Amino acid sequence: MNHDSYDDNYIRGILNGVKSIAMVGASPVNVRPSYFAFKYLAQRGYDMIPVNPGHVGKSLLGKPFVASLSDIGRPVDMIDIFRNSSHIMPVVDEALTLSPLPKVIWMQLGARDDAAAERAEAAGLKVVMNRCPKIEYGRLSSEISWMGVNSRTLSSKRAPIPTQGMRLSLNRTSVGGGATTASDRAAKNRSEPT
Amino acid sequence: MTDRLPGFSTLAVHAGAQPDPTTGARVTPIYQTTSFVFNDADHAASLFGLQAFGNIYTRIGNPTTAVLEERVAALEGGTAALAVASGHAAQVVVLQQLLMPGDEFIAARKLYGGSINQFTHAFKSFGWNVAWADPDDIGSFERAVTPRTKAIFIESIANPAGSITDIEAIAEVARNAGVPLIVDNTLATPYLIRPIDHGADIVVHSLTKFLGGHGNSLGGIIVDGGTFDWSKGNKYPMLNEPRPEYHGIRIQETFGNFAFAIACRVLGLRDLGPAISPFNAFMILTGIETLPLRMQKHCENAKAVAEFLAGHSAVASVNYAGLASDRYNKLARKYAPKGAGAVFTFSLRGGYDAGVNLVSNLKLFSHLANVGDTRSLVIHPASTTHSQLDDAAKVKSGAAPDVVRLSIGIEDKEDLIADLEQALTA
Ligand SMILES: Cc1ncc(COP(=O)(O)O)c(C=O)c1O
């Protein structure tokens, strides 16, 4: 599995398929990227579970924090990991002890651990690395186009009226561009040591 | 996956646009409004805090303009774009994200005269220092790099002489220096050259020219290639440090590979203010739908006119990279195989006076300070666009006193040649 660039259909399949998402490293601080993503995904109808041992007893947008994945106490479809690359492996190991297993391990923008990805894939999970599910949802629905972002999708159908809390269709025509010369160059630049 | 990917002409018509949610209008409406109502206090707070996608105020973003932005980003193969009031505004906003007072950038000497002025004078008062390099001598870029260099700026096809820049060679210099390469792609448009594919990190345009294409609206745009890692070396505080104007958000960390476009919007456009009017965005969008057709005709006509001039006894020399004999022809074949653009210069045996005469004798060509119109245009750069430069700088930038610049339109080429013929012999 190539983790430098993903086919839109792969990402679309994941975002259309999962219903519950446990966010490891979710922050209650409203300028942190995890807070942005948590709030957005909750508004788009995902069942969000904040996981952060530092905030147990509090809640994030009405959802109580749990200390670890094993404390969730019910099946969860996707684990979204908001931790640095060096902290990914233990989270994946813990995810692989859950029963039933989650379907997807998602590592946030900037985070990548190929060995952890391999382990999860060997157990039959799908893996996404170095992406943000909020950005990908916004892109495939084209909601992100409000910010001048290239959604790399087209549609000649009338757009839905964007209201809060609405699930948006992600099934637009892909323009491609996930694997362009530029994106390959970017991936290469990023993987070179600083 | 065997999904068919849409081609350039399909993107030129469709990218970014979708039938309007409320009315079903197929053409992108002109959202001529300053502001947008919030659903409730939380929605307002989410928008202001950059947590939600949506519209606040037209200085920061507008739905008509957003379609233009996504369309140009798609045509250039970038991750995102930001449209602004003019090409010059785009340059200010880009460099504001990259340079702090006392920093430097390297610019090619062959540039639009207005850009040379902007870099030399206006930017100096911001404490941004330009170092000039010669696009025909890649080593001059290498030698200009210092620890304070923050960016390199070139034009893909340079105004006024239509010379072609070796983008890949200069991209290599930028990469080694750890700074982004900014390419002004105004004269090429993404139909002829896509600089990001050749190693550029940021593309800017004056939309006023071929992209709008009809000489009716000013505009500029910044395209983020998504290729530069702003966290490397900690040189770019606007992108990489917590921003006090947004309660400590780090732009790169939050927005990933379109962070530069977001920084330009929320730190540049929001605070400097050069917003494009939604009406202009609409006019330019309409122009872009025919970009591929127009560029084909512009290039075909330009080549025919250049060939005619090259064979005329009153003409001393023609600089058009599309001519096999031109010194830039090899670069043109590499970077712009579909055509070398439609802006070029020539010089007359009769020197400055013959240039002035020619301009006044032309009947179809319009004498004005623009390029990239459907109409054919003529100007004498030394007395107009490049008049603020001293003589040596005029020659270096391709605007010597005997030089006349043409921007070839999409009229019938026979009529353009006939007009030049009568004016040269009048
Ligand atoms: C190559 C180039 N860049 C930038 C500009 C400036 O654009 P604007 O007039 O839209 O500010 C021009 C205008 O002539 C140009 O030719």
XYZ file of C-alpha atoms and ligand atoms in Angstrom:
636
model
C 0.000 0.000 0.000
C 1.424 3.357 -1.088
C 1.146 5.841 1.763
C 2.640 8.830 -0.081
C -0.577 9.548 -1.951
C -4.040 8.046 -1.654
C -6.654 7.449 -4.267
C -9.792 9.491 -3.583
C -11.862 6.295 -3.667
C -9.853 4.858 -0.770
C -10.426 7.920 1.431
C -14.042 8.212 0.297
C -14.681 4.568 1.195
C -13.325 5.125 4.699
C -15.208 8.370 5.381
C -18.456 6.958 3.967
C -18.051 3.727 5.917
C -17.138 4.675 9.460
C -19.669 5.968 11.987
C -17.727 6.231 15.259
C -14.302 7.821 15.636
C -12.116 7.760 18.748
C -9.727 10.713 18.655
C -6.536 9.986 20.586
C -4.885 13.199 21.759
C -8.046 15.303 21.406
C -7.516 18.710 23.001
C -10.089 20.911 24.728
C -8.014 23.978 23.706
C -9.987 25.598 20.903
C -7.010 26.645 18.749
C -5.513 23.149 18.512
C -5.974 21.284 15.222
C -7.497 18.316 17.084
C -10.231 20.570 18.467
C -10.973 21.880 14.940
C -11.223 18.373 13.546
C -13.233 16.996 16.476
C -15.811 19.768 16.257
C -16.145 19.505 12.488
C -16.489 15.730 12.393
C -19.073 15.849 15.205
C -21.053 18.438 13.224
C -20.944 16.215 10.171
C -22.644 13.456 12.140
C -19.804 11.216 13.294
C -20.064 9.673 16.768
C -16.933 11.230 18.299
C -15.094 9.948 21.380
C -12.286 12.110 22.853
C -9.385 10.061 24.274
C -6.894 11.904 26.496
C -5.811 10.744 29.981
C -5.039 14.334 30.963
C -8.664 15.427 30.701
C -10.686 12.577 32.210
C -13.642 13.967 34.135
C -14.106 16.762 31.599
C -15.887 16.648 28.301
C -15.288 17.983 24.794
C -18.349 19.551 23.144
C -20.539 17.426 25.432
C -18.623 14.140 24.912
C -16.844 12.833 28.044
C -13.084 12.223 27.754
C -11.852 8.671 28.302
C -8.296 7.840 29.380
C -7.496 5.166 26.816
C -8.946 3.179 23.923
C -9.736 0.241 26.216
C -11.873 2.529 28.395
C -14.298 3.281 25.563
C -16.287 0.169 26.385
C -18.060 -0.156 23.031
C -17.037 -0.920 19.440
C -15.426 1.921 17.528
C -14.882 2.077 13.739
C -11.891 4.387 13.426
C -8.998 5.561 15.608
C -7.811 9.065 14.652
C -4.384 9.617 16.217
C -3.395 13.195 17.029
C 0.084 12.357 18.347
C 3.632 12.817 17.045
C 5.013 10.032 14.889
C 7.085 8.729 17.802
C 3.950 8.073 19.903
C 1.954 6.203 17.266
C 3.095 2.617 17.841
C 1.742 2.164 21.399
C -1.638 3.522 20.301
C -1.772 1.113 17.370
C -0.755 -1.770 19.640
C -3.566 -0.896 22.027
C -6.047 -0.552 19.158
C -5.125 -4.061 18.027
C -6.161 -5.467 21.438
C -9.716 -4.133 21.069
C -12.531 -6.537 20.347
C -14.062 -6.117 17.895
C -11.095 -4.564 16.097
C -11.544 -1.054 14.695
C -11.670 -0.880 10.874
C -9.362 2.087 10.341
C -6.236 3.647 11.850
C -5.885 7.279 10.790
C -2.719 9.271 11.616
C -3.069 13.008 11.584
C -1.357 15.539 9.307
C 2.370 15.403 10.023
C 2.224 11.963 11.677
C 3.587 8.877 9.989
C 4.847 5.540 11.309
C 5.290 2.971 8.560
C 6.022 0.090 10.952
C 2.830 0.784 12.907
C 0.917 1.013 9.628
C 2.279 -2.358 8.545
C 1.247 -3.941 11.823
C -2.302 -2.563 11.550
C -2.583 -3.612 7.913
C -1.398 -7.124 8.773
C -4.349 -7.314 11.185
C -6.705 -6.340 8.330
C -7.167 -2.665 9.211
C -7.077 0.174 6.706
C -4.488 2.862 7.389
C -4.223 6.531 6.415
C -1.158 8.562 7.411
C -0.283 12.255 7.325
C -3.795 13.417 6.436
C -6.585 15.240 8.266
C -10.070 13.673 8.120
C -11.654 17.130 8.375
C -9.698 18.363 5.374
C -10.420 15.182 3.399
C -14.152 15.347 4.222
C -14.205 19.029 3.302
C -12.350 18.305 0.083
C -14.414 15.355 -1.116
C -17.680 17.166 -0.263
C -16.155 20.351 -1.781
C -17.177 22.272 1.332
C -13.509 23.253 1.594
C -13.870 25.110 -1.711
C -15.187 28.071 0.291
C -11.554 28.648 1.233
C -10.232 28.534 -2.321
C -8.873 25.038 -1.785
C -8.605 22.744 -4.778
C -11.089 19.976 -3.923
C -9.842 18.001 -6.940
C -13.455 17.017 -7.582
C -16.158 18.159 -10.017
C -19.926 17.940 -10.068
C -22.636 19.215 -12.425
C -25.355 18.465 -9.855
C -27.025 21.193 -7.857
C -25.088 21.678 -4.634
C -26.817 21.027 -1.306
C -27.566 24.076 0.818
C -24.850 23.809 3.433
C -26.485 23.730 6.853
C -25.015 22.847 10.182
C -24.935 19.240 11.265
C -25.629 17.893 7.800
C -23.929 14.841 6.361
C -22.616 15.830 2.895
C -22.254 13.621 -0.145
C -18.645 12.692 -0.848
C -19.395 11.074 -4.187
C -18.267 13.734 -6.652
C -16.120 13.047 -9.725
C -12.436 12.981 -8.850
C -10.142 15.119 -10.903
C -7.099 13.241 -9.683
C -4.005 15.062 -8.713
C -3.464 12.981 -5.572
C -0.364 11.621 -7.240
C 1.064 14.473 -9.299
C 4.703 15.326 -9.804
C 4.172 18.117 -7.295
C 2.674 15.895 -4.612
C 5.437 13.326 -5.069
C 8.003 16.085 -4.736
C 6.281 17.362 -1.599
C 6.235 13.892 -0.082
C 9.914 13.476 -0.889
C 10.847 16.892 0.524
C 9.032 16.090 3.746
C 10.605 12.693 4.240
C 14.122 14.048 3.887
C 15.789 14.811 7.218
C 15.816 18.498 8.170
C -8.411 2.537 -10.459
C -9.335 3.338 -14.030
C -11.378 6.501 -13.360
C -10.904 8.871 -16.257
C -9.352 12.131 -15.146
C -10.718 15.339 -16.689
C -8.393 17.238 -19.022
C -7.315 20.867 -18.980
C -10.175 22.245 -21.095
C -12.747 20.456 -18.936
C -11.178 21.946 -15.811
C -11.144 25.400 -17.446
C -14.931 25.188 -17.762
C -15.897 23.241 -14.636
C -13.328 23.296 -11.827
C -14.656 24.967 -8.685
C -18.147 25.604 -10.085
C -21.366 23.803 -9.320
C -25.029 24.739 -9.924
C -26.157 27.167 -7.242
C -27.715 25.448 -4.206
C -30.744 27.718 -3.879
C -31.664 28.677 -7.458
C -30.017 25.993 -9.573
C -28.303 28.754 -11.607
C -25.749 26.980 -13.791
C -23.411 29.927 -14.257
C -21.643 30.968 -11.048
C -23.696 33.890 -9.638
C -22.106 37.222 -8.764
C -22.399 37.326 -4.988
C -22.236 41.119 -4.852
C -22.430 41.419 -1.095
C -20.021 42.610 1.550
C -21.123 40.200 4.270
C -22.795 36.883 5.079
C -25.161 36.151 7.980
C -24.139 33.676 10.653
C -26.427 30.839 11.715
C -25.821 31.571 15.395
C -23.135 32.787 17.773
C -21.286 29.473 17.728
C -21.195 29.420 13.918
C -19.826 32.966 13.906
C -17.150 32.038 16.430
C -16.206 28.915 14.468
C -15.812 30.933 11.273
C -13.754 33.673 12.904
C -11.580 31.063 14.616
C -10.997 29.302 11.240
C -12.677 26.163 12.634
C -15.447 26.022 10.028
C -15.545 26.460 6.253
C -17.757 29.339 5.183
C -18.124 33.019 4.418
C -17.787 36.006 6.723
C -16.948 39.161 4.813
C -15.887 39.724 1.198
C -12.481 41.149 2.122
C -11.616 37.663 3.443
C -13.523 35.509 0.973
C -16.529 35.466 -1.340
C -18.375 32.575 -3.034
C -17.892 33.951 -6.573
C -14.224 34.553 -5.902
C -13.842 31.096 -4.336
C -14.863 29.488 -7.636
C -12.200 31.509 -9.429
C -9.643 30.464 -6.818
C -10.373 26.773 -7.072
C -10.431 26.940 -10.850
C -6.987 28.501 -11.163
C -5.605 26.168 -8.461
C -6.893 23.217 -10.503
C -5.459 24.533 -13.775
C -2.053 25.132 -12.182
C -2.063 21.797 -10.332
C -1.841 23.568 -6.962
C -3.510 22.762 -3.647
C -5.313 26.101 -3.179
C -5.386 29.688 -4.369
C -6.222 33.186 -3.187
C -7.539 35.838 -5.564
C -6.737 39.490 -4.860
C -7.295 42.895 -6.459
C -4.388 42.856 -8.927
C -1.213 41.070 -9.901
C 0.772 43.572 -7.887
C -1.363 42.922 -4.818
C -0.641 39.201 -5.204
C 3.094 39.919 -5.085
C 2.809 42.020 -1.916
C 0.671 39.437 -0.146
C 3.013 36.563 -1.067
C 6.160 38.310 0.074
C 4.526 39.573 3.285
C 4.166 35.923 4.367
C 7.814 35.172 3.636
C 9.907 38.222 4.546
C 10.458 40.102 7.763
C 12.125 43.519 7.716
C 15.808 43.061 6.876
C 15.212 39.881 4.885
C 16.059 39.434 1.216
C 14.673 37.794 -1.878
C 16.300 37.156 -5.225
C 14.471 38.308 -8.351
C 15.188 37.763 -12.017
C 16.240 40.973 -13.712
C 13.895 40.260 -16.621
C 10.527 41.200 -15.170
C 7.549 43.395 -15.884
C 8.770 46.982 -15.303
C 6.088 47.559 -12.676
C 7.419 44.615 -10.683
C 10.958 45.979 -10.896
C 9.642 49.272 -9.488
C 7.620 47.563 -6.774
C 10.582 45.471 -5.635
C 13.113 48.301 -5.815
C 11.134 51.102 -4.190
C 7.893 50.093 -2.453
C 9.346 46.958 -0.887
C 12.453 48.777 0.270
C 10.271 50.877 2.557
C 9.003 47.623 4.143
C 12.607 46.604 4.765
C 12.438 43.825 2.152
C 15.617 43.829 0.081
C 15.779 42.538 -3.450
C 18.921 41.022 -4.977
C 18.830 40.911 -8.776
C 19.987 37.921 -10.799
C 20.198 37.218 -14.508
C 17.846 34.458 -15.707
C 20.287 33.700 -18.535
C 23.020 32.955 -15.975
C 21.828 30.441 -13.361
C 25.067 30.933 -11.417
C 24.029 34.519 -10.689
C 21.096 33.139 -8.629
C 23.394 30.817 -6.712
C 25.802 33.631 -5.966
C 22.997 35.884 -4.705
C 21.913 33.465 -1.941
C 22.668 34.660 1.612
C 21.472 33.475 5.059
C 18.722 36.129 4.876
C 17.374 34.967 1.486
C 13.735 33.926 1.913
C 12.488 33.417 -1.656
C 13.314 33.500 -5.357
C 11.007 35.276 -7.826
C 10.997 34.799 -11.619
C 8.615 35.138 -14.579
C 8.041 31.982 -16.656
C 7.745 33.950 -19.891
C 9.251 37.344 -19.118
C 7.654 40.677 -19.916
C 8.441 42.512 -22.194
C 10.683 40.406 -24.435
C 8.860 37.075 -24.115
C 12.058 35.294 -23.088
C 11.682 31.849 -21.510
C 13.126 31.171 -18.057
C 14.761 27.859 -17.173
C 12.379 27.163 -14.282
C 13.842 23.762 -13.373
C 17.389 25.090 -13.058
C 16.288 27.949 -10.808
C 14.025 25.597 -8.803
C 17.146 23.569 -8.060
C 18.893 26.680 -6.725
C 15.849 27.433 -4.548
C 15.761 23.862 -3.230
C 19.424 23.948 -2.311
C 18.922 27.293 -0.578
C 15.874 25.947 1.300
C 13.597 28.719 0.026
C 10.438 28.622 -2.115
C 10.490 29.468 -5.814
C 7.755 31.952 -6.801
C 6.884 32.063 -10.508
C 4.862 34.853 -12.106
C 3.071 32.827 -14.781
C 1.050 35.733 -16.195
C 2.331 35.659 -19.768
C 2.309 31.869 -20.125
C -0.906 30.960 -18.285
C -1.193 27.348 -17.101
C -2.301 26.404 -20.611
C 1.245 26.933 -21.902
C 3.368 26.317 -18.775
C 2.542 24.804 -15.369
C 5.447 25.989 -13.203
C 4.581 23.737 -10.234
C 5.250 20.703 -12.438
C 8.727 22.144 -13.036
C 9.599 22.734 -9.379
C 7.905 26.035 -8.464
C 6.332 26.223 -4.999
C 4.137 29.300 -5.463
C 2.610 30.708 -8.660
C 1.292 34.254 -9.003
C -0.686 35.815 -11.832
C -1.945 39.099 -12.984
C -5.434 37.810 -13.911
C -5.797 41.112 -15.740
C -3.969 39.596 -18.728
C -4.595 36.314 -20.576
C -6.537 34.531 -17.826
C -9.290 37.173 -17.790
C -8.311 37.694 -21.378
C -10.646 40.485 -22.454
C -8.998 43.568 -21.020
C -11.996 44.383 -18.835
C -11.069 43.496 -15.239
C -8.105 43.768 -12.919
C -7.277 40.842 -10.699
C -4.434 38.805 -9.282
C -4.062 35.346 -7.824
C -1.678 33.334 -5.661
C -1.511 29.556 -6.133
C -0.047 27.342 -3.413
C 1.817 24.385 -4.910
C 1.591 22.527 -1.597
C 5.197 21.516 -2.134
C 7.154 23.528 0.417
C 7.737 22.370 3.991
C 7.442 25.594 6.000
C 8.552 23.951 9.242
C 12.045 23.191 7.927
C 14.722 25.394 9.415
C 12.150 27.591 11.185
C 12.577 30.457 8.729
C 8.946 31.403 8.188
C 7.276 32.666 11.380
C 4.026 33.599 9.600
C 3.510 29.924 8.769
C 5.286 28.122 11.510
C 4.935 30.077 14.747
C 1.797 30.477 16.884
C -0.046 33.474 15.404
C -1.124 36.045 17.975
C -3.790 37.354 15.546
C -5.467 33.913 15.781
C -4.970 33.068 19.473
C -1.880 30.994 18.809
C -2.841 28.881 15.796
C 0.112 27.533 13.805
C -0.909 27.800 10.178
C 1.230 24.994 8.714
C 0.322 22.536 11.452
C -3.394 23.240 11.035
C -3.708 23.481 7.265
C -0.988 21.169 5.954
C -0.267 21.403 2.252
C -2.438 24.470 1.594
C -1.103 26.419 4.586
C 0.538 29.036 2.405
C -2.736 29.964 0.669
C -4.458 30.194 4.056
C -1.691 32.401 5.459
C -2.063 34.686 2.432
C -5.808 34.905 3.107
C -6.003 35.231 6.873
C -2.747 37.084 7.586
C -2.232 38.880 4.254
C -5.505 39.734 2.556
C -7.434 40.087 5.818
C -5.011 42.647 7.213
C -3.676 44.397 4.099
C -7.063 44.496 2.391
C -6.575 44.253 -1.416
C -9.729 42.200 -2.092
C -10.928 41.556 -5.644
C -14.483 42.630 -6.447
C -16.859 39.682 -6.961
C -17.869 41.252 -10.271
C -14.273 41.167 -11.502
C -13.959 37.585 -10.286
C -17.038 36.724 -12.362
C -15.680 38.425 -15.494
C -12.335 36.645 -15.139
C -14.017 33.278 -14.513
C -15.999 33.686 -17.712
C -12.775 34.524 -19.523
C -11.022 31.416 -18.212
C -13.662 29.135 -19.748
C -12.194 29.918 -23.188
C -8.541 30.085 -22.101
C -7.385 27.036 -24.101
C -9.084 28.244 -27.300
C -7.818 31.781 -26.929
C -4.247 30.758 -26.135
C -4.111 28.545 -29.222
C -5.182 31.473 -31.394
C -2.940 33.989 -29.566
C 0.087 31.743 -30.135
C -0.749 30.916 -33.747
C -1.188 34.625 -34.562
C 1.935 35.652 -32.647
C 4.080 33.183 -34.549
C 2.726 34.391 -37.895
C 3.292 38.048 -36.993
C 6.796 37.346 -35.660
C 7.685 35.517 -38.872
C 6.366 38.405 -40.952
C 8.376 40.953 -38.955
C 11.538 38.835 -39.086
C 11.341 38.977 -42.874
C 10.691 42.717 -43.123
C 13.460 45.060 -44.260
C 12.556 47.814 -41.743
C 12.974 45.434 -38.817
C 16.391 45.005 -37.194
C 15.532 42.051 -34.953
C 12.620 40.094 -33.490
C 12.643 38.487 -30.036
C 10.082 35.708 -30.141
C 10.951 32.403 -28.523
C 8.639 30.609 -30.962
C 10.999 31.381 -33.878
C 13.463 28.570 -34.589
C 16.331 31.080 -34.757
C 15.550 32.660 -31.375
C 18.020 32.184 -28.507
C 15.155 31.006 -26.264
C 13.706 28.545 -28.771
C 15.236 25.519 -27.081
C 13.750 26.527 -23.710
C 10.438 27.297 -25.430
C 10.323 23.798 -26.914
C 10.974 22.325 -23.482
C 8.688 24.462 -21.320
C 6.034 25.733 -23.728
C 5.664 23.180 -26.522
C 2.109 24.360 -27.292
C 3.311 27.880 -28.085
C 5.669 30.578 -26.875
C 2.940 33.018 -25.844
C 1.810 36.170 -27.571
C 3.892 38.957 -26.022
C 7.198 39.773 -27.675
C 9.402 42.633 -28.782
C 11.156 43.708 -31.940
C 13.435 46.578 -32.825
C 13.404 48.804 -35.839
C 16.341 49.811 -37.983
C 15.120 53.399 -37.641
C 15.602 53.273 -33.823
C 13.555 55.231 -31.302
C 11.870 57.564 -33.875
C 10.818 54.696 -36.110
C 9.306 53.015 -33.043
C 7.304 56.099 -32.161
C 6.147 56.462 -35.810
C 5.097 52.856 -36.059
C 2.969 53.125 -32.958
C 1.190 56.205 -34.283
C 0.616 54.727 -37.774
C -1.034 51.497 -36.604
C -4.817 51.397 -37.130
C -5.877 48.051 -35.670
C -3.316 47.672 -32.876
C -4.166 49.743 -29.801
C -1.458 51.818 -28.168
C -1.869 51.095 -24.469
C -0.184 49.716 -21.362
C -1.595 46.225 -21.098
C -1.017 42.753 -22.509
C -3.136 39.645 -22.892
C -6.267 41.163 -24.411
C -8.374 39.698 -27.255
C -7.330 42.881 -29.113
C -3.802 43.305 -30.427
C -1.809 45.864 -28.460
C 1.384 47.810 -29.000
C 3.586 49.864 -26.724
C 7.019 51.430 -26.603
C 8.286 50.146 -23.207
C 11.232 52.555 -22.901
C 8.900 55.554 -22.747
C 6.089 53.880 -20.759
C 6.094 50.642 -18.694
C 9.873 50.652 -18.218
C 10.362 54.450 -18.253
C 11.336 54.636 -14.576
C 14.408 52.451 -15.180
C 17.754 53.945 -16.123
C 19.149 53.147 -19.581
C 21.337 50.257 -18.447
C 18.453 48.647 -16.538
C 16.178 49.176 -19.572
C 18.564 47.213 -21.755
C 19.014 44.482 -19.125
C 15.274 44.008 -18.739
C 14.751 43.824 -22.515
C 13.298 47.325 -22.985
C 16.031 49.170 -24.912
C 15.007 52.515 -26.490
C 14.524 51.060 -30.011
C 12.308 48.201 -28.800
C 8.568 47.935 -29.509
C 6.405 45.430 -27.615
C 3.413 43.672 -29.123
C 0.679 41.667 -27.459
C -0.984 39.734 -30.241
C -4.756 39.311 -30.040
C -7.150 36.799 -31.521
C -8.172 38.764 -34.625
C -7.482 37.349 -38.122
C -3.723 37.186 -38.460
C -3.869 38.475 -42.059
C -5.425 41.708 -40.793
C -2.733 42.134 -38.130
C 0.039 41.599 -40.670
C -1.589 44.036 -43.108
C -1.817 46.695 -40.394
C 1.868 46.270 -39.479
C 2.838 46.285 -43.170
C 1.084 49.599 -43.824
C 2.456 51.166 -40.650
C 6.034 50.074 -41.376
C 5.937 51.532 -44.875
C 3.853 54.631 -44.099
C 4.107 39.719 -15.878
C 3.274 40.671 -15.084
N 3.193 40.530 -13.753
C 2.460 41.371 -12.992
C 1.766 42.425 -13.549
C 0.988 43.338 -12.647
O -0.365 43.011 -12.716
P -1.551 44.018 -12.351
O -1.505 45.123 -13.348
O -2.767 43.165 -12.427
O -1.286 44.524 -10.961
C 1.812 42.612 -14.938
C 1.091 43.749 -15.545
O 1.386 44.191 -16.616
C 2.576 41.717 -15.716
O 2.662 41.851 -17.051
